[in-house]
PDB file of C-alpha atoms in Angstrom:
ATOM      1  CA  MET A  17     171.451 166.700  62.118  1.00  0.00           C
ATOM      2  CA  LYS A  18     169.269 166.763  65.238  1.00  0.00           C
ATOM      3  CA  THR A  19     166.831 164.444  63.490  1.00  0.00           C
ATOM      4  CA  VAL A  20     169.527 161.861  62.882  1.00  0.00           C
ATOM      5  CA  HIS A  21     170.623 161.901  66.518  1.00  0.00           C
ATOM      6  CA  SER A  22     167.058 161.465  67.721  1.00  0.00           C
ATOM      7  CA  THR A  23     166.548 158.494  65.459  1.00  0.00           C
ATOM      8  CA  LEU A  24     169.734 156.849  66.686  1.00  0.00           C
ATOM      9  CA  LEU A  25     168.737 157.309  70.307  1.00  0.00           C
ATOM     10  CA  LEU A  26     165.300 155.805  69.646  1.00  0.00           C
ATOM     11  CA  LEU A  27     166.835 152.750  68.003  1.00  0.00           C
ATOM     12  CA  LEU A  28     169.171 152.257  70.943  1.00  0.00           C
ATOM     13  CA  PHE A  29     166.338 152.227  73.535  1.00  0.00           C
ATOM     14  CA  VAL A  30     163.812 150.031  71.668  1.00  0.00           C
ATOM     15  CA  PRO A  31     165.318 146.638  72.799  1.00  0.00           C
ATOM     16  CA  LEU A  32     165.212 147.772  76.381  1.00  0.00           C
ATOM     17  CA  THR A  33     161.412 148.269  76.313  1.00  0.00           C
ATOM     18  CA  GLN A  34     160.310 145.028  74.610  1.00  0.00           C
ATOM     19  CA  PRO A  35     157.279 143.303  76.277  1.00  0.00           C
ATOM     20  CA  ALA A  36     157.758 140.195  78.395  1.00  0.00           C
ATOM     21  CA  PRO A  37     157.108 136.776  76.788  1.00  0.00           C
ATOM     22  CA  GLN A  38     153.441 135.697  76.541  1.00  0.00           C
ATOM     23  CA  THR A  39     153.986 132.664  78.731  1.00  0.00           C
ATOM     24  CA  LEU A  40     155.250 134.764  81.586  1.00  0.00           C
ATOM     25  CA  LEU A  41     152.206 137.000  81.396  1.00  0.00           C
ATOM     26  CA  LEU A  42     149.916 133.919  81.374  1.00  0.00           C
ATOM     27  CA  ASP A  43     151.697 132.405  84.373  1.00  0.00           C
ATOM     28  CA  SER A  44     151.492 135.670  86.172  1.00  0.00           C
ATOM     29  CA  HIS A  45     147.786 135.885  85.406  1.00  0.00           C
ATOM     30  CA  ILE A  46     147.199 132.357  86.707  1.00  0.00           C
ATOM     31  CA  ASN A  47     149.165 133.002  89.857  1.00  0.00           C
ATOM     32  CA  TYR A  48     147.273 136.181  90.417  1.00  0.00           C
ATOM     33  CA  GLU A  49     143.916 134.498  90.032  1.00  0.00           C
ATOM     34  CA  TYR A  50     144.958 131.601  92.317  1.00  0.00           C
ATOM     35  CA  GLY A  51     146.046 134.066  94.882  1.00  0.00           C
ATOM     36  CA  THR A  52     142.777 135.917  94.521  1.00  0.00           C
ATOM     37  CA  ASP A  53     140.772 132.713  95.088  1.00  0.00           C
ATOM     38  CA  ASN A  54     142.724 131.930  98.222  1.00  0.00           C
ATOM     39  CA  PHE A  55     142.192 135.412  99.441  1.00  0.00           C
ATOM     40  CA  GLU A  56     138.439 135.264  98.823  1.00  0.00           C
ATOM     41  CA  GLU A  57     138.211 131.769 100.400  1.00  0.00           C
ATOM     42  CA  SER A  58     140.171 132.911 103.427  1.00  0.00           C
ATOM     43  CA  LYS A  59     138.015 135.991 103.714  1.00  0.00           C
ATOM     44  CA  PHE A  60     134.817 133.858 103.485  1.00  0.00           C
ATOM     45  CA  SER A  61     136.111 131.471 106.141  1.00  0.00           C
ATOM     46  CA  GLN A  62     136.989 134.352 108.389  1.00  0.00           C
ATOM     47  CA  ASP A  63     133.596 135.938 107.878  1.00  0.00           C
ATOM     48  CA  TYR A  64     131.934 132.564 108.599  1.00  0.00           C
ATOM     49  CA  GLU A  65     133.896 132.142 111.825  1.00  0.00           C
ATOM     50  CA  ASP A  66     133.195 135.710 112.860  1.00  0.00           C
ATOM     51  CA  LYS A  67     129.498 135.254 112.174  1.00  0.00           C
ATOM     52  CA  TYR A  68     128.772 131.742 113.451  1.00  0.00           C
ATOM     53  CA  LEU A  69     131.494 130.877 115.925  1.00  0.00           C
ATOM     54  CA  HIS A  70     131.320 134.060 117.987  1.00  0.00           C
ATOM     55  CA  GLY A  71     128.772 136.265 119.620  1.00  0.00           C
ATOM     56  CA  LYS A  72     125.056 135.633 119.692  1.00  0.00           C
ATOM     57  CA  ASN A  73     124.999 132.921 117.028  1.00  0.00           C
ATOM     58  CA  MET A  74     127.614 130.964 118.934  1.00  0.00           C
ATOM     59  CA  LYS A  75     125.274 130.876 121.941  1.00  0.00           C
ATOM     60  CA  GLU A  76     122.455 129.597 119.759  1.00  0.00           C
ATOM     61  CA  LYS A  77     124.637 126.810 118.421  1.00  0.00           C
ATOM     62  CA  GLU A  78     125.737 125.792 121.928  1.00  0.00           C
ATOM     63  CA  THR A  79     122.097 125.691 123.046  1.00  0.00           C
ATOM     64  CA  MET A  80     121.239 123.285 120.251  1.00  0.00           C
ATOM     65  CA  ILE A  81     124.132 120.952 120.987  1.00  0.00           C
ATOM     66  CA  ILE A  82     124.118 120.996 124.787  1.00  0.00           C
ATOM     67  CA  PRO A  83     120.629 122.028 125.940  1.00  0.00           C
ATOM     68  CA  ASP A  84     119.981 122.559 129.605  1.00  0.00           C
ATOM     69  CA  GLU A  85     117.266 120.728 131.555  1.00  0.00           C
ATOM     70  CA  LYS A  86     114.746 123.504 131.066  1.00  0.00           C
ATOM     71  CA  SER A  87     115.218 123.409 127.300  1.00  0.00           C
ATOM     72  CA  LEU A  88     114.848 119.644 127.279  1.00  0.00           C
ATOM     73  CA  GLN A  89     111.610 119.898 129.228  1.00  0.00           C
ATOM     74  CA  LEU A  90     110.260 122.517 126.847  1.00  0.00           C
ATOM     75  CA  GLN A  91     111.177 120.416 123.841  1.00  0.00           C
ATOM     76  CA  LYS A  92     109.621 117.344 125.456  1.00  0.00           C
ATOM     77  CA  ASP A  93     106.408 119.211 126.166  1.00  0.00           C
ATOM     78  CA  GLU A  94     106.228 120.286 122.550  1.00  0.00           C
ATOM     79  CA  VAL A  95     106.821 116.780 121.152  1.00  0.00           C
ATOM     80  CA  VAL A  96     104.644 114.636 123.451  1.00  0.00           C
ATOM     81  CA  PRO A  97     101.054 114.590 122.113  1.00  0.00           C
ATOM     82  CA  SER A  98      98.194 115.365 124.428  1.00  0.00           C
ATOM     83  CA  LEU A  99      96.437 112.457 126.126  1.00  0.00           C
ATOM     84  CA  PRO A 100      93.192 111.275 124.531  1.00  0.00           C
ATOM     85  CA  THR A 101      90.025 112.615 126.044  1.00  0.00           C
ATOM     86  CA  LYS A 102      87.713 110.363 128.014  1.00  0.00           C
ATOM     87  CA  LYS A 103      85.271 110.274 125.121  1.00  0.00           C
ATOM     88  CA  GLU A 104      87.961 109.072 122.724  1.00  0.00           C
ATOM     89  CA  ASN A 105      89.144 106.502 125.260  1.00  0.00           C
ATOM     90  CA  ASP A 106      85.638 105.107 125.711  1.00  0.00           C
ATOM     91  CA  GLU A 107      84.948 104.590 122.012  1.00  0.00           C
ATOM     92  CA  MET A 108      87.523 101.909 121.224  1.00  0.00           C
ATOM     93  CA  PRO A 109      89.726 101.458 124.299  1.00  0.00           C
ATOM     94  CA  THR A 110      90.301  97.734 123.981  1.00  0.00           C
ATOM     95  CA  CYS A 111      91.227  97.639 120.304  1.00  0.00           C
ATOM     96  CA  LEU A 112      94.549  99.335 121.053  1.00  0.00           C
ATOM     97  CA  LEU A 113      95.592  96.390 123.230  1.00  0.00           C
ATOM     98  CA  CYS A 114      93.605  93.569 121.659  1.00  0.00           C
ATOM     99  CA  VAL A 115      92.558  92.676 118.141  1.00  0.00           C
ATOM    100  CA  CYS A 116      89.051  93.743 117.122  1.00  0.00           C
ATOM    101  CA  LEU A 117      87.683  92.174 113.972  1.00  0.00           C
ATOM    102  CA  SER A 118      84.075  92.065 112.745  1.00  0.00           C
ATOM    103  CA  GLY A 119      82.464  91.925 116.175  1.00  0.00           C
ATOM    104  CA  SER A 120      85.144  89.658 117.658  1.00  0.00           C
ATOM    105  CA  VAL A 121      87.640  90.810 120.276  1.00  0.00           C
ATOM    106  CA  TYR A 122      90.828  88.786 120.774  1.00  0.00           C
ATOM    107  CA  CYS A 123      92.593  89.566 124.071  1.00  0.00           C
ATOM    108  CA  GLU A 124      94.718  86.458 124.364  1.00  0.00           C
ATOM    109  CA  GLU A 125      97.945  86.406 126.396  1.00  0.00           C
ATOM    110  CA  VAL A 126      98.083  90.161 126.999  1.00  0.00           C
ATOM    111  CA  ASP A 127      98.404  89.894 130.819  1.00  0.00           C
ATOM    112  CA  ILE A 128      95.185  91.735 131.620  1.00  0.00           C
ATOM    113  CA  ASP A 129      93.823  91.241 135.158  1.00  0.00           C
ATOM    114  CA  ALA A 130      90.268  92.404 134.465  1.00  0.00           C
ATOM    115  CA  VAL A 131      87.810  92.361 131.591  1.00  0.00           C
ATOM    116  CA  PRO A 132      88.590  95.410 129.412  1.00  0.00           C
ATOM    117  CA  PRO A 133      85.862  97.748 128.156  1.00  0.00           C
ATOM    118  CA  LEU A 134      84.407  96.271 124.980  1.00  0.00           C
ATOM    119  CA  PRO A 135      83.012  97.908 121.858  1.00  0.00           C
ATOM    120  CA  LYS A 136      79.231  97.778 122.085  1.00  0.00           C
ATOM    121  CA  GLU A 137      78.902  95.767 118.879  1.00  0.00           C
ATOM    122  CA  SER A 138      81.083  92.947 120.249  1.00  0.00           C
ATOM    123  CA  ALA A 139      79.592  89.462 119.878  1.00  0.00           C
ATOM    124  CA  TYR A 140      82.622  87.293 120.691  1.00  0.00           C
ATOM    125  CA  LEU A 141      85.280  87.804 123.348  1.00  0.00           C
ATOM    126  CA  TYR A 142      88.349  85.609 123.590  1.00  0.00           C
ATOM    127  CA  ALA A 143      90.284  86.529 126.750  1.00  0.00           C
ATOM    128  CA  ARG A 144      92.277  83.338 127.127  1.00  0.00           C
ATOM    129  CA  PHE A 145      95.459  82.911 129.148  1.00  0.00           C
ATOM    130  CA  ASN A 146      95.505  86.132 131.109  1.00  0.00           C
ATOM    131  CA  LYS A 147      95.448  87.038 134.804  1.00  0.00           C
ATOM    132  CA  ILE A 148      91.773  87.793 135.364  1.00  0.00           C
ATOM    133  CA  LYS A 149      90.675  86.875 138.904  1.00  0.00           C
ATOM    134  CA  LYS A 150      87.048  87.942 139.052  1.00  0.00           C
ATOM    135  CA  LEU A 151      84.062  88.571 136.772  1.00  0.00           C
ATOM    136  CA  THR A 152      81.378  91.083 137.704  1.00  0.00           C
ATOM    137  CA  ALA A 153      78.124  92.375 136.246  1.00  0.00           C
ATOM    138  CA  LYS A 154      79.829  95.667 135.367  1.00  0.00           C
ATOM    139  CA  ASP A 155      82.147  93.834 133.003  1.00  0.00           C
ATOM    140  CA  PHE A 156      79.296  93.190 130.566  1.00  0.00           C
ATOM    141  CA  ALA A 157      76.951  96.083 131.235  1.00  0.00           C
ATOM    142  CA  ASP A 158      75.215  97.313 128.073  1.00  0.00           C
ATOM    143  CA  MET A 159      76.634  94.447 126.024  1.00  0.00           C
ATOM    144  CA  PRO A 160      73.460  92.785 124.675  1.00  0.00           C
ATOM    145  CA  ASN A 161      75.083  91.302 121.571  1.00  0.00           C
ATOM    146  CA  LEU A 162      77.534  88.940 123.255  1.00  0.00           C
ATOM    147  CA  ARG A 163      77.167  85.358 122.040  1.00  0.00           C
ATOM    148  CA  ARG A 164      80.426  83.742 123.085  1.00  0.00           C
ATOM    149  CA  LEU A 165      82.805  84.281 126.002  1.00  0.00           C
ATOM    150  CA  ASP A 166      86.055  82.387 126.457  1.00  0.00           C
ATOM    151  CA  PHE A 167      88.115  82.874 129.634  1.00  0.00           C
ATOM    152  CA  THR A 168      90.242  79.724 129.402  1.00  0.00           C
ATOM    153  CA  GLY A 169      93.471  79.756 131.390  1.00  0.00           C
ATOM    154  CA  ASN A 170      92.904  82.668 133.762  1.00  0.00           C
ATOM    155  CA  LEU A 171      92.910  82.898 137.563  1.00  0.00           C
ATOM    156  CA  ILE A 172      89.167  83.365 138.061  1.00  0.00           C
ATOM    157  CA  GLU A 173      88.073  82.481 141.586  1.00  0.00           C
ATOM    158  CA  ASP A 174      84.697  84.163 141.772  1.00  0.00           C
ATOM    159  CA  ILE A 175      81.874  85.190 139.439  1.00  0.00           C
ATOM    160  CA  GLU A 176      79.050  87.388 140.653  1.00  0.00           C
ATOM    161  CA  ASP A 177      75.616  85.825 140.188  1.00  0.00           C
ATOM    162  CA  GLY A 178      74.394  88.730 138.081  1.00  0.00           C
ATOM    163  CA  THR A 179      77.378  88.720 135.744  1.00  0.00           C
ATOM    164  CA  PHE A 180      75.606  86.987 132.845  1.00  0.00           C
ATOM    165  CA  SER A 181      71.986  87.781 133.717  1.00  0.00           C
ATOM    166  CA  LYS A 182      71.567  90.458 131.032  1.00  0.00           C
ATOM    167  CA  LEU A 183      73.354  88.526 128.288  1.00  0.00           C
ATOM    168  CA  SER A 184      70.197  87.182 126.688  1.00  0.00           C
ATOM    169  CA  LEU A 185      71.987  86.089 123.492  1.00  0.00           C
ATOM    170  CA  LEU A 186      74.935  84.338 125.131  1.00  0.00           C
ATOM    171  CA  GLU A 187      75.232  80.813 123.743  1.00  0.00           C
ATOM    172  CA  GLU A 188      78.749  79.637 124.628  1.00  0.00           C
ATOM    173  CA  LEU A 189      80.578  80.171 127.906  1.00  0.00           C
ATOM    174  CA  THR A 190      84.049  78.769 128.483  1.00  0.00           C
ATOM    175  CA  LEU A 191      85.587  79.021 131.953  1.00  0.00           C
ATOM    176  CA  ALA A 192      88.060  76.156 131.679  1.00  0.00           C
ATOM    177  CA  GLU A 193      91.346  76.068 133.585  1.00  0.00           C
ATOM    178  CA  ASN A 194      90.561  78.546 136.321  1.00  0.00           C
ATOM    179  CA  GLN A 195      90.149  78.451 140.112  1.00  0.00           C
ATOM    180  CA  LEU A 196      86.356  78.341 140.387  1.00  0.00           C
ATOM    181  CA  LEU A 197      84.719  76.770 143.425  1.00  0.00           C
ATOM    182  CA  ARG A 198      81.149  77.192 142.178  1.00  0.00           C
ATOM    183  CA  LEU A 199      79.141  78.100 139.100  1.00  0.00           C
ATOM    184  CA  PRO A 200      77.231  81.375 138.795  1.00  0.00           C
ATOM    185  CA  VAL A 201      73.680  81.878 137.550  1.00  0.00           C
ATOM    186  CA  LEU A 202      73.751  81.026 133.855  1.00  0.00           C
ATOM    187  CA  PRO A 203      71.884  82.718 130.968  1.00  0.00           C
ATOM    188  CA  PRO A 204      68.863  80.824 129.563  1.00  0.00           C
ATOM    189  CA  LYS A 205      69.991  80.466 125.931  1.00  0.00           C
ATOM    190  CA  LEU A 206      73.299  78.802 126.741  1.00  0.00           C
ATOM    191  CA  THR A 207      74.125  75.875 124.435  1.00  0.00           C
ATOM    192  CA  LEU A 208      77.660  75.146 125.669  1.00  0.00           C
ATOM    193  CA  LEU A 209      79.246  75.377 129.104  1.00  0.00           C
ATOM    194  CA  ASN A 210      82.878  74.439 129.550  1.00  0.00           C
ATOM    195  CA  ALA A 211      84.117  74.664 133.136  1.00  0.00           C
ATOM    196  CA  LYS A 212      86.605  71.811 133.157  1.00  0.00           C
ATOM    197  CA  HIS A 213      89.830  71.931 135.155  1.00  0.00           C
ATOM    198  CA  ASN A 214      88.519  73.983 138.052  1.00  0.00           C
ATOM    199  CA  LYS A 215      87.883  73.275 141.743  1.00  0.00           C
ATOM    200  CA  ILE A 216      84.100  72.991 141.709  1.00  0.00           C
ATOM    201  CA  LYS A 217      82.750  70.732 144.474  1.00  0.00           C
ATOM    202  CA  THR A 218      78.999  71.238 144.442  1.00  0.00           C
ATOM    203  CA  ILE A 219      76.404  72.615 142.037  1.00  0.00           C
ATOM    204  CA  LYS A 220      73.074  74.069 143.097  1.00  0.00           C
ATOM    205  CA  ALA A 221      69.907  72.150 142.214  1.00  0.00           C
ATOM    206  CA  ASN A 222      68.517  74.875 139.960  1.00  0.00           C
ATOM    207  CA  THR A 223      71.746  75.703 138.092  1.00  0.00           C
ATOM    208  CA  PHE A 224      70.782  73.792 134.924  1.00  0.00           C
ATOM    209  CA  LYS A 225      67.058  73.454 135.454  1.00  0.00           C
ATOM    210  CA  LYS A 226      65.931  76.153 133.011  1.00  0.00           C
ATOM    211  CA  LEU A 227      68.681  75.735 130.432  1.00  0.00           C
ATOM    212  CA  ASN A 228      66.505  74.058 127.804  1.00  0.00           C
ATOM    213  CA  LYS A 229      69.017  74.684 124.992  1.00  0.00           C
ATOM    214  CA  LEU A 230      72.141  73.402 126.706  1.00  0.00           C
ATOM    215  CA  SER A 231      73.723  70.704 124.522  1.00  0.00           C
ATOM    216  CA  PHE A 232      77.343  70.442 125.672  1.00  0.00           C
ATOM    217  CA  LEU A 233      78.382  70.284 129.318  1.00  0.00           C
ATOM    218  CA  TYR A 234      82.060  69.923 130.242  1.00  0.00           C
ATOM    219  CA  LEU A 235      82.721  69.637 133.983  1.00  0.00           C
ATOM    220  CA  ASP A 236      85.555  67.128 133.958  1.00  0.00           C
ATOM    221  CA  HIS A 237      88.647  67.479 136.137  1.00  0.00           C
ATOM    222  CA  ASN A 238      86.918  69.160 139.070  1.00  0.00           C
ATOM    223  CA  ASP A 239      86.138  68.071 142.639  1.00  0.00           C
ATOM    224  CA  LEU A 240      82.471  67.159 142.137  1.00  0.00           C
ATOM    225  CA  GLU A 241      81.178  64.630 144.620  1.00  0.00           C
ATOM    226  CA  SER A 242      77.983  63.871 142.705  1.00  0.00           C
ATOM    227  CA  VAL A 243      76.427  64.258 139.271  1.00  0.00           C
ATOM    228  CA  PRO A 244      74.753  67.696 138.984  1.00  0.00           C
ATOM    229  CA  PRO A 245      70.979  67.442 139.520  1.00  0.00           C
ATOM    230  CA  ASN A 246      68.232  68.416 137.083  1.00  0.00           C
ATOM    231  CA  LEU A 247      70.255  67.979 133.925  1.00  0.00           C
ATOM    232  CA  PRO A 248      68.208  69.340 130.967  1.00  0.00           C
ATOM    233  CA  GLU A 249      66.760  67.067 128.294  1.00  0.00           C
ATOM    234  CA  SER A 250      68.620  68.958 125.582  1.00  0.00           C
ATOM    235  CA  LEU A 251      72.045  67.650 126.613  1.00  0.00           C
ATOM    236  CA  ARG A 252      73.987  65.670 124.012  1.00  0.00           C
ATOM    237  CA  VAL A 253      77.449  65.485 125.615  1.00  0.00           C
ATOM    238  CA  ILE A 254      78.112  65.250 129.365  1.00  0.00           C
ATOM    239  CA  HIS A 255      81.727  65.116 130.541  1.00  0.00           C
ATOM    240  CA  LEU A 256      82.170  64.375 134.249  1.00  0.00           C
ATOM    241  CA  GLN A 257      85.360  62.323 134.172  1.00  0.00           C
ATOM    242  CA  PHE A 258      88.094  62.687 136.789  1.00  0.00           C
ATOM    243  CA  ASN A 259      86.023  64.076 139.614  1.00  0.00           C
ATOM    244  CA  SER A 260      85.204  62.648 143.035  1.00  0.00           C
ATOM    245  CA  ILE A 261      81.795  61.177 142.172  1.00  0.00           C
ATOM    246  CA  SER A 262      81.227  58.140 144.336  1.00  0.00           C
ATOM    247  CA  SER A 263      77.510  57.405 143.821  1.00  0.00           C
ATOM    248  CA  ILE A 264      74.597  57.821 141.419  1.00  0.00           C
ATOM    249  CA  THR A 265      70.889  57.123 141.684  1.00  0.00           C
ATOM    250  CA  ASP A 266      68.156  55.922 139.361  1.00  0.00           C
ATOM    251  CA  ASP A 267      67.105  59.540 138.883  1.00  0.00           C
ATOM    252  CA  THR A 268      70.549  60.828 137.974  1.00  0.00           C
ATOM    253  CA  PHE A 269      70.027  60.396 134.226  1.00  0.00           C
ATOM    254  CA  CYS A 270      66.677  58.639 134.073  1.00  0.00           C
ATOM    255  CA  LYS A 271      63.303  58.749 135.835  1.00  0.00           C
ATOM    256  CA  ALA A 272      62.821  56.116 138.416  1.00  0.00           C
ATOM    257  CA  ASN A 273      58.945  56.284 138.247  1.00  0.00           C
ATOM    258  CA  ASP A 274      58.808  56.186 134.436  1.00  0.00           C
ATOM    259  CA  THR A 275      60.163  53.017 132.892  1.00  0.00           C
ATOM    260  CA  ARG A 276      59.175  54.207 129.405  1.00  0.00           C
ATOM    261  CA  TYR A 277      61.218  57.349 129.620  1.00  0.00           C
ATOM    262  CA  ILE A 278      64.117  57.539 127.148  1.00  0.00           C
ATOM    263  CA  ARG A 279      66.785  60.231 127.071  1.00  0.00           C
ATOM    264  CA  ASP A 280      67.317  59.990 123.346  1.00  0.00           C
ATOM    265  CA  ARG A 281      69.461  63.071 122.741  1.00  0.00           C
ATOM    266  CA  VAL A 282      72.422  61.992 124.828  1.00  0.00           C
ATOM    267  CA  GLU A 283      75.318  60.847 122.664  1.00  0.00           C
ATOM    268  CA  GLU A 284      78.113  60.627 125.211  1.00  0.00           C
ATOM    269  CA  ILE A 285      78.501  60.473 128.990  1.00  0.00           C
ATOM    270  CA  ARG A 286      81.980  60.160 130.461  1.00  0.00           C
ATOM    271  CA  LEU A 287      82.478  59.090 134.061  1.00  0.00           C
ATOM    272  CA  GLU A 288      85.922  57.474 134.022  1.00  0.00           C
ATOM    273  CA  GLY A 289      88.392  58.517 136.689  1.00  0.00           C
ATOM    274  CA  ASN A 290      85.744  58.639 139.429  1.00  0.00           C
ATOM    275  CA  PRO A 291      85.685  56.398 142.528  1.00  0.00           C
ATOM    276  CA  ILE A 292      82.538  54.575 141.443  1.00  0.00           C
ATOM    277  CA  ALA A 293      81.754  51.157 139.972  1.00  0.00           C
ATOM    278  CA  LEU A 294      79.069  51.809 137.372  1.00  0.00           C
ATOM    279  CA  GLY A 295      78.122  48.130 137.270  1.00  0.00           C
ATOM    280  CA  LYS A 296      76.539  48.441 140.699  1.00  0.00           C
ATOM    281  CA  HIS A 297      73.896  50.826 139.358  1.00  0.00           C
ATOM    282  CA  PRO A 298      72.303  49.120 136.335  1.00  0.00           C
ATOM    283  CA  ASN A 299      68.954  50.885 136.666  1.00  0.00           C
ATOM    284  CA  SER A 300      70.646  54.264 136.413  1.00  0.00           C
ATOM    285  CA  PHE A 301      71.254  53.833 132.672  1.00  0.00           C
ATOM    286  CA  ILE A 302      68.147  52.038 131.356  1.00  0.00           C
ATOM    287  CA  CYS A 303      66.889  55.211 129.657  1.00  0.00           C
ATOM    288  CA  LEU A 304      70.127  55.766 127.732  1.00  0.00           C
ATOM    289  CA  LYS A 305      70.880  54.563 124.223  1.00  0.00           C
ATOM    290  CA  ARG A 306      74.568  54.254 125.100  1.00  0.00           C
ATOM    291  CA  LEU A 307      76.189  53.279 128.368  1.00  0.00           C
ATOM    292  CA  PRO A 308      78.432  55.876 130.013  1.00  0.00           C
ATOM    293  CA  ILE A 309      82.191  55.583 129.622  1.00  0.00           C
ATOM    294  CA  GLY A 310      83.788  54.512 132.891  1.00  0.00           C
ATOM    295  CA  SER A 311      84.660  51.647 135.204  1.00  0.00           C
ATOM    296  CA  TYR A 312      81.920  49.056 135.755  1.00  0.00           C
ATOM    297  CA  PHE A 313      83.762  46.849 138.237  1.00  0.00           C
TER     298      PHE A 313
END
């Protein structure tokens, strides 16, 4: 009898203890996991803030963002490289400013006011259109290989007499468009001299006397009052136009005591733009194959 009652009671309580539907358990599991993620994320964020936005690490971050003057100076000192030593500066100082290529140095329109130190192997220097005012012997000390110098378009007023004395290989010298009042002592192997567009008034008697290889002489657009004396036999082109030359003699280009003398190498002489009538000096050109260009009347 007791067994029957127990069975009936068990049957009555079974519906009350049935498990919840599967979907509810799944939803509950999802919600639980979502809540767990939020909790872990919030905890991570809080830990991050506690670690990096407070205390010592916060000071480090502020120092990186808003450094004081002392920090800036320290950082600057660490970044700026040390200056080159004198030895490094002497090896190739000009090639940082100019272009150095196979023995040629191009320093054109770089606003230099003096001749820069040159590599010892330099043979050609082009320093056109700068602000150089003077040339000295120190500018070309220990530079035995120089063959061509071009200083067109500078402000050169003076050249020391010893400036080119040690340049035994120098063949071409261009000093056009400067402020020169006189010519310096010239090297013996010079083949071309261009000093046009200056303010040269007189030239010493021995300036060209020993230049036995000089072929091209450009002295036009100056203030010359006479043709330079002792012009070498080697000359082929002589430009003296637009000066202040008012007279010439029988010895200017020829030799008055030698009627057989012929200056056969001269190809061109220009004298136009001078206050002289070339027709009044017929004996001054009898040794020339071609008459000078200029006014004859």
